[in-house]
mmCIF file of C-alpha atoms in Angstrom:
data_model
loop_
_atom_site.group_PDB
_atom_site.id
_atom_site.type_symbol
_atom_site.label_atom_id
_atom_site.label_comp_id
_atom_site.label_asym_id
_atom_site.label_seq_id
_atom_site.Cartn_x
_atom_site.Cartn_y
_atom_site.Cartn_z
ATOM 1 C CA MET P 13 52.026 55.396 408.719
ATOM 2 C CA PHE P 14 54.070 57.595 410.528
ATOM 3 C CA ALA P 15 56.486 53.958 411.603
ATOM 4 C CA PHE P 16 56.877 53.666 408.302
ATOM 5 C CA GLY P 17 57.882 57.661 407.672
ATOM 6 C CA THR P 18 55.380 58.580 404.977
ATOM 7 C CA SER P 19 51.662 59.838 405.095
ATOM 8 C CA GLU P 20 51.278 57.409 401.910
ATOM 9 C CA ARG P 21 48.783 54.755 402.195
ATOM 10 C CA ALA P 22 50.243 52.923 399.397
ATOM 11 C CA HIS P 23 53.778 53.084 400.193
ATOM 12 C CA ALA P 24 52.853 52.435 404.341
ATOM 13 C CA ASP P 25 50.766 49.665 403.001
ATOM 14 C CA LEU P 26 53.973 48.282 401.258
ATOM 15 C CA MET P 27 55.822 49.145 403.608
ATOM 16 C CA LEU P 28 53.687 46.627 406.178
ATOM 17 C CA TYR P 29 52.954 44.197 403.655
ATOM 18 C CA GLY P 30 57.099 43.908 403.130
ATOM 19 C CA ILE P 31 58.114 43.769 406.889
ATOM 20 C CA LEU P 32 55.271 41.079 407.412
ATOM 21 C CA ASN P 33 55.907 37.952 405.150
ATOM 22 C CA ALA P 34 60.570 39.371 406.124
ATOM 23 C CA ALA P 35 59.523 38.936 409.628
ATOM 24 C CA CYS P 36 57.146 36.252 410.287
ATOM 25 C CA ASP P 37 56.597 33.323 409.850
ATOM 26 C CA ALA P 38 52.987 32.472 408.806
ATOM 27 C CA SER P 39 52.223 31.791 405.114
ATOM 28 C CA ARG P 40 48.692 32.061 403.170
ATOM 29 C CA GLY P 41 46.744 29.543 405.390
ATOM 30 C CA ASN P 42 47.801 30.627 408.525
ATOM 31 C CA PRO P 43 48.541 34.750 408.512
ATOM 32 C CA PRO P 44 50.743 36.214 411.067
ATOM 33 C CA SER P 45 48.802 36.566 414.165
ATOM 34 C CA GLU P 46 46.928 39.847 415.884
ATOM 35 C CA GLN P 47 50.980 39.555 418.098
ATOM 36 C CA ASP P 48 52.708 39.940 416.201
ATOM 37 C CA ILE P 49 51.746 42.636 413.739
ATOM 38 C CA ASN P 50 52.221 44.804 417.091
ATOM 39 C CA GLN P 51 56.019 43.849 417.669
ATOM 40 C CA VAL P 52 57.245 45.001 413.954
ATOM 41 C CA LEU P 53 55.295 47.317 413.585
ATOM 42 C CA ALA P 54 56.878 48.691 417.651
ATOM 43 C CA ALA P 55 60.114 47.524 416.289
ATOM 44 C CA VAL P 56 60.059 49.356 413.248
ATOM 45 C CA ALA P 57 58.787 52.988 414.874
ATOM 46 C CA ASP P 58 60.530 52.001 417.764
ATOM 47 C CA VAL P 59 63.770 53.422 414.936
ATOM 48 C CA GLY P 60 61.560 57.093 414.638
ATOM 49 C CA ALA P 61 62.331 56.918 410.679
ATOM 50 C CA LYS P 62 61.618 60.681 409.836
ATOM 51 C CA ASP P 63 61.283 60.113 405.567
ATOM 52 C CA GLU P 64 60.689 57.711 403.443
ATOM 53 C CA ILE P 65 64.579 56.509 403.129
ATOM 54 C CA GLU P 66 64.240 56.045 406.877
ATOM 55 C CA GLY P 67 61.235 54.240 406.876
ATOM 56 C CA MET P 68 62.859 51.380 404.595
ATOM 57 C CA LEU P 69 66.825 51.345 406.017
ATOM 58 C CA ALA P 70 63.947 50.489 408.961
ATOM 59 C CA THR P 71 62.318 47.886 407.847
ATOM 60 C CA GLN P 72 64.772 46.071 406.245
ATOM 61 C CA MET P 73 66.676 46.581 409.725
ATOM 62 C CA VAL P 74 63.631 44.980 411.430
ATOM 63 C CA ALA P 75 63.804 42.250 409.030
ATOM 64 C CA THR P 76 67.563 41.550 409.412
ATOM 65 C CA HIS P 77 66.917 41.303 413.294
ATOM 66 C CA THR P 78 64.656 39.066 412.208
ATOM 67 C CA ALA P 79 66.645 36.804 410.034
ATOM 68 C CA ILE P 80 69.595 37.075 412.982
ATOM 69 C CA ILE P 81 67.715 35.431 416.037
ATOM 70 C CA THR P 82 66.389 32.803 413.594
ATOM 71 C CA THR P 83 70.005 31.456 412.633
ATOM 72 C CA LEU P 84 70.788 32.118 415.687
ATOM 73 C CA HIS P 85 67.982 29.319 417.001
ATOM 74 C CA ARG P 86 68.561 26.912 414.316
ATOM 75 C CA GLN P 87 72.754 26.433 414.584
ATOM 76 C CA LYS P 88 71.780 26.859 418.285
ATOM 77 C CA GLN P 89 69.908 23.640 417.380
ATOM 78 C CA SER P 90 72.309 21.734 414.841
ATOM 79 C CA GLU P 91 73.175 18.570 415.778
ATOM 80 C CA THR P 92 76.060 18.307 412.879
ATOM 81 C CA LEU P 93 78.993 20.727 413.199
ATOM 82 C CA LEU P 94 79.109 21.254 409.249
ATOM 83 C CA GLU P 95 75.365 22.421 409.713
ATOM 84 C CA ARG P 96 76.440 24.385 412.197
ATOM 85 C CA GLU P 97 79.562 25.557 410.087
ATOM 86 C CA ARG P 98 76.974 26.682 407.924
ATOM 87 C CA TYR P 99 74.007 28.478 410.369
ATOM 88 C CA GLY P 100 77.479 30.207 411.820
ATOM 89 C CA ASN P 101 78.764 32.001 408.363
ATOM 90 C CA LEU P 102 75.246 32.784 407.730
ATOM 91 C CA ALA P 103 74.870 34.872 411.348
ATOM 92 C CA VAL P 104 77.995 36.621 411.200
ATOM 93 C CA LYS P 105 76.547 37.699 406.882
ATOM 94 C CA LEU P 106 73.325 39.180 408.581
ATOM 95 C CA LEU P 107 75.512 40.628 411.380
ATOM 96 C CA ARG P 108 77.574 42.505 408.848
ATOM 97 C CA THR P 109 74.557 43.531 406.657
ATOM 98 C CA PHE P 110 72.895 45.116 410.222
ATOM 99 C CA ALA P 111 75.781 46.929 410.725
ATOM 100 C CA ALA P 112 76.151 49.519 407.410
ATOM 101 C CA GLN P 113 72.889 49.271 408.255
ATOM 102 C CA VAL P 114 73.400 50.600 410.839
ATOM 103 C CA GLU P 115 75.847 52.536 409.571
ATOM 104 C CA ALA P 116 73.512 54.162 406.603
ATOM 105 C CA LEU P 117 70.771 55.639 408.565
ATOM 106 C CA GLN P 118 73.601 57.423 410.589
ATOM 107 C CA ARG P 119 74.828 58.702 407.480
ATOM 108 C CA HIS P 120 71.601 59.624 405.592
ATOM 109 C CA ARG P 121 70.704 61.394 408.911
ATOM 110 C CA GLY P 122 74.338 63.713 408.854
ATOM 111 C CA LYS P 123 75.318 61.053 412.108
ATOM 112 C CA GLY P 124 78.565 59.272 409.833
ATOM 113 C CA GLN P 125 81.370 61.671 410.242
ATOM 114 C CA GLN P 126 83.247 62.840 413.935
ATOM 115 C CA HIS P 127 84.877 65.984 413.923
ATOM 116 C CA ILE P 128 87.285 66.357 416.758
ATOM 117 C CA ARG P 129 88.408 70.122 417.946
ATOM 118 C CA VAL P 130 91.564 70.796 419.374
ATOM 119 C CA GLU P 131 91.153 73.346 422.726
ATOM 120 C CA HIS P 132 94.340 73.881 423.712
ATOM 121 C CA VAL P 133 98.437 72.535 422.647
ATOM 122 C CA ASP P 134 101.741 71.712 424.831
ATOM 123 C CA VAL P 135 104.370 72.745 423.281
ATOM 124 C CA HIS P 136 107.510 71.485 426.066
ATOM 125 C CA ALA P 137 111.392 71.594 424.016
ATOM 126 C CA GLY P 138 112.788 70.187 421.363
ATOM 127 C CA GLY P 139 108.896 69.313 420.049
ATOM 128 C CA GLN P 140 106.998 70.809 416.952
ATOM 129 C CA ALA P 141 103.235 71.425 415.947
ATOM 130 C CA ILE P 142 101.600 72.666 412.843
ATOM 131 C CA VAL P 143 99.843 75.465 413.314
ATOM 132 C CA GLY P 144 97.182 75.983 409.915
ATOM 133 C CA ALA P 145 95.967 74.099 407.291
ATOM 134 C CA VAL P 146 97.427 70.976 406.383
ATOM 135 C CA THR P 147 97.459 69.191 402.560
ATOM 136 C CA ALA P 148 98.368 65.825 401.693
ATOM 137 C CA GLY P 149 101.761 65.458 400.777
ATOM 138 C CA GLU P 150 104.108 63.285 398.354
ATOM 139 C CA GLY P 151 103.326 59.470 400.794
ATOM 140 C CA GLY P 152 100.701 60.036 402.460
ATOM 141 C CA LYS P 153 102.641 62.946 404.542
ATOM 142 C CA GLU P 154 101.018 65.590 405.771
ATOM 143 C CA LYS P 155 102.335 69.742 404.765
ATOM 144 C CA SER P 156 101.349 73.091 406.335
ATOM 145 C CA ASP P 157 101.170 75.933 404.260
ATOM 146 C CA GLU P 158 104.843 77.222 405.939
ATOM 147 C CA GLN P 159 106.391 74.160 404.624
ATOM 148 C CA VAL P 160 104.915 73.822 401.468
ATOM 149 C CA LEU P 161 106.649 77.784 400.956
ATOM 150 C CA HIS P 162 109.244 76.362 402.110
ATOM 151 C CA HIS P 163 110.071 73.807 400.081
ATOM 152 C CA GLN P 164 109.175 76.724 396.579
ATOM 153 C CA LYS P 165 112.435 76.400 394.929
ATOM 154 C CA LEU P 166 113.297 80.263 394.500
ATOM 155 C CA PRO P 167 116.762 81.968 393.497
ATOM 156 C CA MET P 168 119.685 81.288 395.297
ATOM 157 C CA ASN P 169 119.455 85.016 395.758
ATOM 158 C CA ARG P 170 116.637 84.881 396.472
ATOM 159 C CA ALA P 171 116.246 82.312 399.139
ATOM 160 C CA PRO P 172 115.543 82.933 402.857
ATOM 161 C CA GLN P 173 119.471 81.544 404.121
ATOM 162 C CA CYS P 174 121.241 83.841 401.282
ATOM 163 C CA GLY P 175 122.590 87.375 401.918
ATOM 164 C CA ALA P 176 123.825 88.000 398.949
ATOM 165 C CA ARG P 177 123.144 91.450 397.249
ATOM 166 C CA ALA P 178 125.495 90.260 393.823
ATOM 167 C CA GLY P 179 123.522 88.488 391.969
ATOM 168 C CA PRO P 180 122.403 84.482 390.891
ATOM 169 C CA ARG P 181 125.849 84.860 389.768
ATOM 170 C CA ARG P 182 127.999 84.894 392.713
ATOM 171 C CA CYS P 183 125.376 82.418 394.619
ATOM 172 C CA ALA P 184 125.632 80.147 391.595
ATOM 173 C CA GLU P 185 129.195 79.629 391.421
ATOM 174 C CA ASN P 186 129.633 79.536 395.925
ATOM 175 C CA ALA P 187 127.039 76.955 395.836
ATOM 176 C CA ASP P 188 129.049 73.938 396.340
ATOM 177 C CA VAL P 189 130.959 75.657 398.930
ATOM 178 C CA GLY P 190 127.948 77.538 400.674
ATOM 179 C CA CYS P 191 127.032 81.242 399.961
ATOM 180 C CA MET P 192 129.036 83.032 402.350
ATOM 181 C CA ALA P 193 128.128 86.506 400.148
ATOM 182 C CA GLY P 194 125.601 87.166 403.856
ATOM 183 C CA GLN P 195 129.485 87.416 406.487
ATOM 184 C CA PRO P 196 132.140 90.202 405.660
ATOM 185 C CA GLU P 197 135.123 89.201 404.112
ATOM 186 C CA ALA P 198 136.789 88.622 406.848
ATOM 187 C CA ALA P 199 134.591 85.253 407.674
ATOM 188 C CA ARG P 200 134.376 83.962 404.073
ATOM 189 C CA PRO P 201 137.312 80.867 404.341
ATOM 190 C CA LEU P 202 138.938 81.279 400.894
ATOM 191 C CA ALA P 203 137.895 78.266 399.187
ATOM 192 C CA THR P 204 139.977 76.893 395.602
ATOM 193 C CA ARG P 205 139.287 73.347 394.291
ATOM 194 C CA THR P 206 141.517 70.933 392.566
ATOM 195 C CA PRO P 207 141.142 69.723 389.140
ATOM 196 C CA SER P 208 139.419 66.629 390.504
ATOM 197 C CA GLY P 209 136.985 68.332 391.524
ATOM 198 C CA THR P 210 137.653 68.251 395.572
ATOM 199 C CA VAL P 211 136.539 71.574 397.282
ATOM 200 C CA ILE P 212 138.993 72.340 399.681
ATOM 201 C CA THR P 213 138.645 75.961 402.397
ATOM 202 C CA PRO P 214 141.839 76.478 404.339
ATOM 203 C CA GLN P 215 141.782 76.907 408.366
ATOM 204 C CA LYS P 216 142.760 79.693 410.281
ATOM 205 C CA PRO P 217 145.488 79.168 411.501
ATOM 206 C CA SER P 218 145.400 78.077 415.359
ATOM 207 C CA LEU P 219 147.757 80.354 418.187
ATOM 208 C CA VAL P 220 147.805 77.789 420.339
ATOM 209 C CA GLY P 221 151.522 77.212 420.867
ATOM 210 C CA ALA P 222 152.408 79.363 418.780
ATOM 211 C CA SER P 223 155.533 80.555 419.181
ATOM 212 C CA TYR P 224 157.006 84.235 418.373
ATOM 213 C CA PRO P 225 160.710 85.384 418.024
ATOM 214 C CA SER P 226 161.379 87.822 421.161
#
């Protein structure tokens, strides 16, 4: 009974009856032999079922494996191409079913998820790294907490790159030519706007090659 992960006799009998019908080539007039029963029970017991769910999965896995071997044997003995293709396709479906059963058993045992732990990260010159919780952004791209805060819309006078103290009106007026509120007066170029909307910023005259009267 413990091979099926249960202590109930009725449940164990149900699993045994099902696996004998699915995995053993027997009938009413030709019941499975003692050797066949021991082989099937050994295969189920090797899975190591710890509860009834694992016991049912173990029974299904053994039955599926037996069907795979039988199908591959018949595919090998086929004389026509059509039969080989038919048994080959059936074997592929059974193999996928067996893989799904193994995955289901691992998920039930808590082994379906993998965790990767990074112990050390090297960031060289010109590289970038994200430290902190990462959330999914638009287009499947990931953003860190720092990037999410950086992209929040703030008033111009409260933005980190703006050193203005004269209020949002002055920054809004200079938004199209660049906020210069945090710079000294000498460093602020006088920008003018033409009727067509073009912004013209005069350049400082160059002293190279300039002549002065003696």
